JSON list of C-alpha atoms in Angstrom, two decimals:
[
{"chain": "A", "resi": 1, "resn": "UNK", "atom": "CA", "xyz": [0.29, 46.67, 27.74]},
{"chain": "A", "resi": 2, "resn": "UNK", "atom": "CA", "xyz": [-2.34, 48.39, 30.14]},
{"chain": "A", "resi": 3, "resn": "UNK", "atom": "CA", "xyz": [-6.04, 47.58, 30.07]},
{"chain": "A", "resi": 4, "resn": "UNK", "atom": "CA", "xyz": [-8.16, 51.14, 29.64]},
{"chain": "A", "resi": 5, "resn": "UNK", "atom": "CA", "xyz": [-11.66, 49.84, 29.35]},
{"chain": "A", "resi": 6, "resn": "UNK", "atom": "CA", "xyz": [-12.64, 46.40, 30.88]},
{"chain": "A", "resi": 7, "resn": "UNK", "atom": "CA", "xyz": [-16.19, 44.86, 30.81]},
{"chain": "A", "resi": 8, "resn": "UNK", "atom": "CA", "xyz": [-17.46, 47.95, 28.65]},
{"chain": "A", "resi": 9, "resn": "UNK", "atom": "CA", "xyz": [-16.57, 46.14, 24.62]},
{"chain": "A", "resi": 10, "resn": "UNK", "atom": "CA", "xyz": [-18.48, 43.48, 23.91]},
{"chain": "A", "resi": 11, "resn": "UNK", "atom": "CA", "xyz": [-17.07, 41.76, 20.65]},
{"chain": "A", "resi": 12, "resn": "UNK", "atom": "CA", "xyz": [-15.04, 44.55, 19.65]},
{"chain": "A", "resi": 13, "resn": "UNK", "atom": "CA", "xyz": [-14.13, 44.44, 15.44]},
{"chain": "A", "resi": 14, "resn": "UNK", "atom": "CA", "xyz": [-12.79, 47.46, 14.24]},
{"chain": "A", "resi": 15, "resn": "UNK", "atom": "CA", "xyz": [-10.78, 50.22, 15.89]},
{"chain": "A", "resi": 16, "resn": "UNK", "atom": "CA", "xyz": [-9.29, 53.30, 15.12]},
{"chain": "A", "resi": 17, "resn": "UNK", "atom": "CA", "xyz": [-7.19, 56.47, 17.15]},
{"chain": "A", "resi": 18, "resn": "UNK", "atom": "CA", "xyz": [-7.32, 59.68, 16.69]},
{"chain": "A", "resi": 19, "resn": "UNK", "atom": "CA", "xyz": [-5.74, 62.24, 19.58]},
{"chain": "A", "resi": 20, "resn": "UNK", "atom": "CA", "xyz": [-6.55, 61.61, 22.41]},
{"chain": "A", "resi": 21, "resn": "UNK", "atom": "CA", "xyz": [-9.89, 59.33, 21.14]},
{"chain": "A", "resi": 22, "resn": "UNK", "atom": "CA", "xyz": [-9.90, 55.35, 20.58]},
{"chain": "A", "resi": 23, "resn": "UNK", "atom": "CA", "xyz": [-13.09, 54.72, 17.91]},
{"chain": "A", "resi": 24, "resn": "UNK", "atom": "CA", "xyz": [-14.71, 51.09, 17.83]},
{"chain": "A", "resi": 25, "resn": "UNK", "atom": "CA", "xyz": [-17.16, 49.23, 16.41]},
{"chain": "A", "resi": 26, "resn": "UNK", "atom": "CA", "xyz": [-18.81, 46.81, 18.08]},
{"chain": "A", "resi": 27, "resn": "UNK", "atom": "CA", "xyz": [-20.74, 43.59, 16.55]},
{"chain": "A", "resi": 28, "resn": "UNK", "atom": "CA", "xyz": [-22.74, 42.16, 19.71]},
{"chain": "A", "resi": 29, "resn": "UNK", "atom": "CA", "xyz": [-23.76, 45.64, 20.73]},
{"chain": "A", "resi": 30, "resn": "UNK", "atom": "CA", "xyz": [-24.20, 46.96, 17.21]},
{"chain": "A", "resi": 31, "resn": "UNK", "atom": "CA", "xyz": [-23.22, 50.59, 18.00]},
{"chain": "A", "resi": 32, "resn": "UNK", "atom": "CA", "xyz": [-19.99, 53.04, 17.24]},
{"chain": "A", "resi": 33, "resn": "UNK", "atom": "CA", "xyz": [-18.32, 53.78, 20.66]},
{"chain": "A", "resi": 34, "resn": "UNK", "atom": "CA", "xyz": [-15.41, 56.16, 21.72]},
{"chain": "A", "resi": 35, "resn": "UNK", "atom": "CA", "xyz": [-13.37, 56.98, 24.91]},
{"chain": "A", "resi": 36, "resn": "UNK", "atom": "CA", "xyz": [-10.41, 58.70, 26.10]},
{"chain": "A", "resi": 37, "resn": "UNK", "atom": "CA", "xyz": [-7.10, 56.16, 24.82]},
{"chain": "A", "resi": 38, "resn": "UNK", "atom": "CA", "xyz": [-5.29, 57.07, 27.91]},
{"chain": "A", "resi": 39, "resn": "UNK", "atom": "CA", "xyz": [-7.70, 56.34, 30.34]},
{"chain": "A", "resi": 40, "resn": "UNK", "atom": "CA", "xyz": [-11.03, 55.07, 29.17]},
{"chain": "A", "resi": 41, "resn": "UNK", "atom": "CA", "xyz": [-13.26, 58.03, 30.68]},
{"chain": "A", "resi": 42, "resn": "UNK", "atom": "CA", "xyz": [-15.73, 59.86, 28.41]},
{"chain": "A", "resi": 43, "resn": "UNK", "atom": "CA", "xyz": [-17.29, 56.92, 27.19]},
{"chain": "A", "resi": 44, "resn": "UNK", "atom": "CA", "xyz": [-19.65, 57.49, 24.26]},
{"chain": "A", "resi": 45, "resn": "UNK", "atom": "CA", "xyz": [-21.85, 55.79, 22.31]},
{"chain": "A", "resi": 46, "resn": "UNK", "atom": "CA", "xyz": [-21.74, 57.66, 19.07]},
{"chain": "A", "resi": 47, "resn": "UNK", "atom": "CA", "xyz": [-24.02, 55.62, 16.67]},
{"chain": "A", "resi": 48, "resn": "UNK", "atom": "CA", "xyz": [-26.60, 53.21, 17.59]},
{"chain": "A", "resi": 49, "resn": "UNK", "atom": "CA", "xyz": [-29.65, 52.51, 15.23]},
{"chain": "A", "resi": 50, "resn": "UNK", "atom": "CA", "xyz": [-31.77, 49.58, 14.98]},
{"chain": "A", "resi": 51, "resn": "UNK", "atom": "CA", "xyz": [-31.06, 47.57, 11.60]},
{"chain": "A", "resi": 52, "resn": "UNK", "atom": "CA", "xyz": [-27.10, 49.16, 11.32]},
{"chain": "A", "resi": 53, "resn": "UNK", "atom": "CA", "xyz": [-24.62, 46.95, 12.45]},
{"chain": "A", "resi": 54, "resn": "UNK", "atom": "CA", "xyz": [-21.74, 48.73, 12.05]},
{"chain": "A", "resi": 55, "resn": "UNK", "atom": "CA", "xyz": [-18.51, 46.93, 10.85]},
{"chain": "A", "resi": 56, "resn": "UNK", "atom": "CA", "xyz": [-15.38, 48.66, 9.97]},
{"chain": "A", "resi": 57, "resn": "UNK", "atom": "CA", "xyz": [-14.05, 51.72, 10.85]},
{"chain": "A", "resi": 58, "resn": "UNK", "atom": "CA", "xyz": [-11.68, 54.51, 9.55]},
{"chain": "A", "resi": 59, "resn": "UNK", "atom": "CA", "xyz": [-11.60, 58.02, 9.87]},
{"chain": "A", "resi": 60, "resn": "UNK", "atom": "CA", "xyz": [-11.18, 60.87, 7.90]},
{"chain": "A", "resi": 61, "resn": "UNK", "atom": "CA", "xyz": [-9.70, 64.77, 9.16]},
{"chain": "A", "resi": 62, "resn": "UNK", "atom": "CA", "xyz": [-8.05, 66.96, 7.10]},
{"chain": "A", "resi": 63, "resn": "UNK", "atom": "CA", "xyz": [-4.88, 66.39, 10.28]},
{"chain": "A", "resi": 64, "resn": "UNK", "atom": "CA", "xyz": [-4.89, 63.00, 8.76]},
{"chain": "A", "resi": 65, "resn": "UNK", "atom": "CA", "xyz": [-4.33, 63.48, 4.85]},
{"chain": "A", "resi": 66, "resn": "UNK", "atom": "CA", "xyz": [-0.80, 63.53, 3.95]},
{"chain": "A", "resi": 67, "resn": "UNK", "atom": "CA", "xyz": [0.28, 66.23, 2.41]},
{"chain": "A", "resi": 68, "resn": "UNK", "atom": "CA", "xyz": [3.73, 67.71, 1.56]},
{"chain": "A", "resi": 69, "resn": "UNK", "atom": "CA", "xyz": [6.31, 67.19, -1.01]},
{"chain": "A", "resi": 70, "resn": "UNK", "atom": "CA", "xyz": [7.26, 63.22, -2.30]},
{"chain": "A", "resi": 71, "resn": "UNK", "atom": "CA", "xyz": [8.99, 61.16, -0.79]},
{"chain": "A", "resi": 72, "resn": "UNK", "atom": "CA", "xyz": [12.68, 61.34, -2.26]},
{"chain": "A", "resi": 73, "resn": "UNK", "atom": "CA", "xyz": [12.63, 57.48, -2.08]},
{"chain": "A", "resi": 74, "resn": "UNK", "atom": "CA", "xyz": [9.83, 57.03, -4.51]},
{"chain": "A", "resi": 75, "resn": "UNK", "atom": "CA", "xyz": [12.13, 56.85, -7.26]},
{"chain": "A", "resi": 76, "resn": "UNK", "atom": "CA", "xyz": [15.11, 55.84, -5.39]},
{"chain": "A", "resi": 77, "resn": "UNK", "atom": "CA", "xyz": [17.78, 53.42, -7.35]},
{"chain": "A", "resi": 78, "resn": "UNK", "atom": "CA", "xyz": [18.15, 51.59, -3.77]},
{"chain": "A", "resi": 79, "resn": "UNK", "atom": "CA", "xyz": [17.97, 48.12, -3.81]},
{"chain": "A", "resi": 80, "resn": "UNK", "atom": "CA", "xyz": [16.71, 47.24, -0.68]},
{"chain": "A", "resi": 81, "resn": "UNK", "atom": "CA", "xyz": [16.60, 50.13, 1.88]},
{"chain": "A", "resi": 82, "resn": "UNK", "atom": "CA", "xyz": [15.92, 54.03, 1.25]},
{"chain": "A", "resi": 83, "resn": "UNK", "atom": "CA", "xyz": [16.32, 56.45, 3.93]},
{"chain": "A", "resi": 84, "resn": "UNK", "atom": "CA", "xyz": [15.12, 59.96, 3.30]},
{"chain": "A", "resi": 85, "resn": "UNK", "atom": "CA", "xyz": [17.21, 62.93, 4.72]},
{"chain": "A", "resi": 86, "resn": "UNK", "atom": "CA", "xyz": [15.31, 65.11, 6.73]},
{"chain": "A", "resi": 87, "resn": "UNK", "atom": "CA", "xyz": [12.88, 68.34, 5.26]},
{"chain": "A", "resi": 88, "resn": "UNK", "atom": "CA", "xyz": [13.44, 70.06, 3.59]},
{"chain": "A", "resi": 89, "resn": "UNK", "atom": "CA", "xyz": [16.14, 68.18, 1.85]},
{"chain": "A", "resi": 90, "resn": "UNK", "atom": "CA", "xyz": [14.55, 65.83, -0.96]},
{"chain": "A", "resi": 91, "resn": "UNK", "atom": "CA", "xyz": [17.52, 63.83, -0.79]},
{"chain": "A", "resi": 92, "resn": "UNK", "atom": "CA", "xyz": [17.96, 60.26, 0.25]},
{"chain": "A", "resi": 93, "resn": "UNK", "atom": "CA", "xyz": [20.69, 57.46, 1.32]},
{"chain": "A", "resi": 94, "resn": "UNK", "atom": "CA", "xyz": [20.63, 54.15, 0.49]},
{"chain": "A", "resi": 95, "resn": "UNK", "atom": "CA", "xyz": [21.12, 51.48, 3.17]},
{"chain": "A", "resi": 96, "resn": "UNK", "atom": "CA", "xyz": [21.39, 48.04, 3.71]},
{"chain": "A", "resi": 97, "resn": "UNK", "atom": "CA", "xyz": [20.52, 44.69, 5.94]},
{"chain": "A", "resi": 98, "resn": "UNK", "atom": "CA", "xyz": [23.29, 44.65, 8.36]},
{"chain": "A", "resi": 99, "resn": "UNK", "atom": "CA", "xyz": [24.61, 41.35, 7.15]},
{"chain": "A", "resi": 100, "resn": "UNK", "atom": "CA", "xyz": [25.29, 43.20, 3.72]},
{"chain": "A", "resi": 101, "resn": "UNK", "atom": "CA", "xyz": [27.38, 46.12, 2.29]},
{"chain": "A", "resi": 102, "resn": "UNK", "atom": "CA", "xyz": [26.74, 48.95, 0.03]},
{"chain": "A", "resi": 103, "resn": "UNK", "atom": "CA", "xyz": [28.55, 48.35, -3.49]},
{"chain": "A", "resi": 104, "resn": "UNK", "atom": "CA", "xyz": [30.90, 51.21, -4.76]},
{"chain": "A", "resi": 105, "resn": "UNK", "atom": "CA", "xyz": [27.75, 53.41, -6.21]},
{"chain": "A", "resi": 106, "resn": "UNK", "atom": "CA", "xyz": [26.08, 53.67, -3.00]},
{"chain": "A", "resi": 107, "resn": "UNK", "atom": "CA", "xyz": [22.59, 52.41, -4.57]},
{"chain": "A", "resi": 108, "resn": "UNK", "atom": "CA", "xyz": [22.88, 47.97, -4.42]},
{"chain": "A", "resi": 109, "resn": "UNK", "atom": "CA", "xyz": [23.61, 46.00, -1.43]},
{"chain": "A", "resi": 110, "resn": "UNK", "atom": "CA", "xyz": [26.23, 43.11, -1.96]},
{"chain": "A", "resi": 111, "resn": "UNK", "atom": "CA", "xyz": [27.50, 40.29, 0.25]},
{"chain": "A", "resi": 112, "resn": "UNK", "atom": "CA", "xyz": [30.14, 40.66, 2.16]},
{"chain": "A", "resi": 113, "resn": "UNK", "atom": "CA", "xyz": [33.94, 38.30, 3.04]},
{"chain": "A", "resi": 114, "resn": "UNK", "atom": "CA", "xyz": [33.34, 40.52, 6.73]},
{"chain": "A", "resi": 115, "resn": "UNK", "atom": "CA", "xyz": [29.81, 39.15, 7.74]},
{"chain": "A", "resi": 116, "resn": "UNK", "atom": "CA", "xyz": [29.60, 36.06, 9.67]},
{"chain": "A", "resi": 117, "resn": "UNK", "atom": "CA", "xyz": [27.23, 33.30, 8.32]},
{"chain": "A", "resi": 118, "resn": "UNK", "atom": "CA", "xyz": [26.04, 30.41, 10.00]},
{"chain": "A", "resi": 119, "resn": "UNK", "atom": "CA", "xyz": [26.17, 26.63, 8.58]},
{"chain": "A", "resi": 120, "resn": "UNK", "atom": "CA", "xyz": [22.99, 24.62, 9.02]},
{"chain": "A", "resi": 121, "resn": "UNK", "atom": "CA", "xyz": [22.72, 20.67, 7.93]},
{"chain": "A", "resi": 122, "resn": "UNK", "atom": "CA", "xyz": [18.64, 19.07, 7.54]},
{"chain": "A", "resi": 123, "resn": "UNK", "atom": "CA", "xyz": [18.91, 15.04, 6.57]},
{"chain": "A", "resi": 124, "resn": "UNK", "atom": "CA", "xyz": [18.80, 16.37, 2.57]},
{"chain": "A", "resi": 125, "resn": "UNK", "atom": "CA", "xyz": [20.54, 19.55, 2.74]},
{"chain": "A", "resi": 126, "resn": "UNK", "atom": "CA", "xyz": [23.53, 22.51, 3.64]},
{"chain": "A", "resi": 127, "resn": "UNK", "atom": "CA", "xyz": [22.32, 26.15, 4.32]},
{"chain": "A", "resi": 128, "resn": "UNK", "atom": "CA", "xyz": [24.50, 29.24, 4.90]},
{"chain": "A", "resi": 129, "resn": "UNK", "atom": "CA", "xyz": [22.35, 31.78, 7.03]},
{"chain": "A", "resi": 130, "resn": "UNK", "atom": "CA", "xyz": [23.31, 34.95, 8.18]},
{"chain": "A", "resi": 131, "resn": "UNK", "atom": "CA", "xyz": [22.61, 34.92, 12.26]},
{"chain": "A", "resi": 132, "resn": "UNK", "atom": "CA", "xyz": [20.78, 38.16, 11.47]},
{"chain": "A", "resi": 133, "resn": "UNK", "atom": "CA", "xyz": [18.26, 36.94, 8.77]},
{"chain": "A", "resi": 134, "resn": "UNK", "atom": "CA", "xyz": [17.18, 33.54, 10.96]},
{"chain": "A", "resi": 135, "resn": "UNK", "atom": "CA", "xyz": [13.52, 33.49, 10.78]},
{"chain": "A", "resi": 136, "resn": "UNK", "atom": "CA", "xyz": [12.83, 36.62, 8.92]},
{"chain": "A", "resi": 137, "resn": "UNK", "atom": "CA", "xyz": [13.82, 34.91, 5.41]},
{"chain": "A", "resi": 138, "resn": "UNK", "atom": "CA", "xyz": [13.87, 31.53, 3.21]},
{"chain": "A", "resi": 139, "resn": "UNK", "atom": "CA", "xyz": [17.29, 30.29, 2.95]},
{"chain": "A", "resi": 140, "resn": "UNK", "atom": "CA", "xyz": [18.61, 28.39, -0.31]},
{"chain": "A", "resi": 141, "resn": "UNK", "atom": "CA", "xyz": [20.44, 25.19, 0.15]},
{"chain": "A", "resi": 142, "resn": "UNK", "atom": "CA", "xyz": [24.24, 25.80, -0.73]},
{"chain": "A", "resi": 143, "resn": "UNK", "atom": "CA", "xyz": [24.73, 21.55, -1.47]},
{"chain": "A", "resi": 144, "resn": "UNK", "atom": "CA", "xyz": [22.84, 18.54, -0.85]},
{"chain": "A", "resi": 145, "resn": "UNK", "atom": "CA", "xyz": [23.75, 15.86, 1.12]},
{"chain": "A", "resi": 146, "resn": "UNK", "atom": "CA", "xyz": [23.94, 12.04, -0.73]},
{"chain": "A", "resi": 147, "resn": "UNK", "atom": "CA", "xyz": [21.42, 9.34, 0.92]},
{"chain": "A", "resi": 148, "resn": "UNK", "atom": "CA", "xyz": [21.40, 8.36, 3.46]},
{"chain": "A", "resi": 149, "resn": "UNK", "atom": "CA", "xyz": [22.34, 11.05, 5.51]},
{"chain": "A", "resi": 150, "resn": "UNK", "atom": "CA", "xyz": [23.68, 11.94, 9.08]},
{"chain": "A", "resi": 151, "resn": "UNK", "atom": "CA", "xyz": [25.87, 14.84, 9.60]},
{"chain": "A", "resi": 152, "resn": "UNK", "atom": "CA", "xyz": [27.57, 14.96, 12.58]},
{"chain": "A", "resi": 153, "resn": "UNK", "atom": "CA", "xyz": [30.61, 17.34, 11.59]},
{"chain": "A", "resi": 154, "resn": "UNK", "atom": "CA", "xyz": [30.77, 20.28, 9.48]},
{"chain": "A", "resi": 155, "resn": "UNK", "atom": "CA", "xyz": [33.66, 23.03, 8.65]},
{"chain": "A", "resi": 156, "resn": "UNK", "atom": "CA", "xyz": [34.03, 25.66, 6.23]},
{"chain": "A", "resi": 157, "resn": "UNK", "atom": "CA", "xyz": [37.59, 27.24, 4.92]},
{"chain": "A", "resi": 158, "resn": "UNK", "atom": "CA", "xyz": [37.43, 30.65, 4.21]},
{"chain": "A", "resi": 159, "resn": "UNK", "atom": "CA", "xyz": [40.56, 30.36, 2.33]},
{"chain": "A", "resi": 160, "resn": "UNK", "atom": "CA", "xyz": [39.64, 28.07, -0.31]},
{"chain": "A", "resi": 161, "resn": "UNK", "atom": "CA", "xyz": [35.42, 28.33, 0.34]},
{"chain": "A", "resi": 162, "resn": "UNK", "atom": "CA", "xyz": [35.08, 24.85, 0.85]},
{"chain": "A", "resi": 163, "resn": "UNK", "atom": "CA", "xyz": [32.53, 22.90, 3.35]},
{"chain": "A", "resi": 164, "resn": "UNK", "atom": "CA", "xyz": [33.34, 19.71, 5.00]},
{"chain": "A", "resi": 165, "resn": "UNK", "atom": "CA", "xyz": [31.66, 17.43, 6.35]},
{"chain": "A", "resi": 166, "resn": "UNK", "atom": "CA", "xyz": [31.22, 13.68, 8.18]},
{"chain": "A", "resi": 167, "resn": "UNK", "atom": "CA", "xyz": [28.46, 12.23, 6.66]},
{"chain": "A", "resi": 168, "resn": "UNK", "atom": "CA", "xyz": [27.64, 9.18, 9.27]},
{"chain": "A", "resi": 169, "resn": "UNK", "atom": "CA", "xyz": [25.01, 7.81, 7.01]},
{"chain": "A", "resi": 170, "resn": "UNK", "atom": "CA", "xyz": [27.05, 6.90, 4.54]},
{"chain": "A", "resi": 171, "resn": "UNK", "atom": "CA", "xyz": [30.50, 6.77, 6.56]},
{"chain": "A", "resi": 172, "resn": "UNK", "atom": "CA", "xyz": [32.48, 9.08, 4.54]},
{"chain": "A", "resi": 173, "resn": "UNK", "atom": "CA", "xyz": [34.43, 11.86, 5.15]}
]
């Protein structure tokens, strides 16, 4: 993070970059401004008129419009990550979340016996997350745990895909 400008924006509320330019509105001072991104020289006001106060801002440059052939992943049978091959191929591969695997097609991501997963016990419930996923998704409960409850044990076997658990609360096993 480096500081270009300080003292010059007064209540900044829209920006917008293009080359070498940084583009803002500005509310208190009710004007269009611009400056060198790198290193704040060549400040400009570029509108100020009494009665406009100026809001958002985009721009528009012919640079700017995209143009070029589709996307190959517009259409793509991926179900949850498309990566298109470099031009001028129009060709794609599918990929997926690295705590899943690709099925046999290519196309669908599907769990997998390899990835690790995490066990997680609330007062109510049992989660399996996937270390990657932690905070980045909702998680559905794989059991609930009988009133009252107080976990202080829990094991899974891979062999037979069982949890266990010591349920203090109720003292069972």
């Amino acid at each position: 993070r480096r500081v270009i400008l300080d003292m010059v924006a007064k209540h900044p509320f829209s920006m917008a970059v293009f080359e070498d330019s940084l583009y803002w509105s500005d509310w208190e001072m009710q004007e269009i401004v611009s400056c060198n991104k790198f290193n704040g020289k060549d400040f400009k006001t570029l509108v100020k008129e009494a009665g406009i106060r100026p809001m958002g801002i985009t721009l528009a440059h012919p640079l700017l419009i995209q143009s070029g052939p589709p996307s190959p992943c517009v259409d793509s049978p991926c179900s949850h990550v498309c990566l298109p091959k470099p031009l001028p191929s129009t060709e794609f591969t599918c990929a997926c979340p690295s705590h899943l695997v690709l099925d046999s097609a290519g196309t669908a991501c599907e769990d997998s016996s390899l990835t690790s997963t995490l066990l997680l016990s609330t007062s109510t419930h049992i989660y399996s997350l996937h270390p990657q996923t932690i905070g980045l998704t909702s998680h559905k409960a794989i059991g609930s745990i009988p009133s009252p409850g107080l976990l202080t044990s829990l094991a899974a076997n891979s062999v037979d895909s069982m949890v266990y658990f010591v349920n203090r609360g109720a003292e069972k096993i």
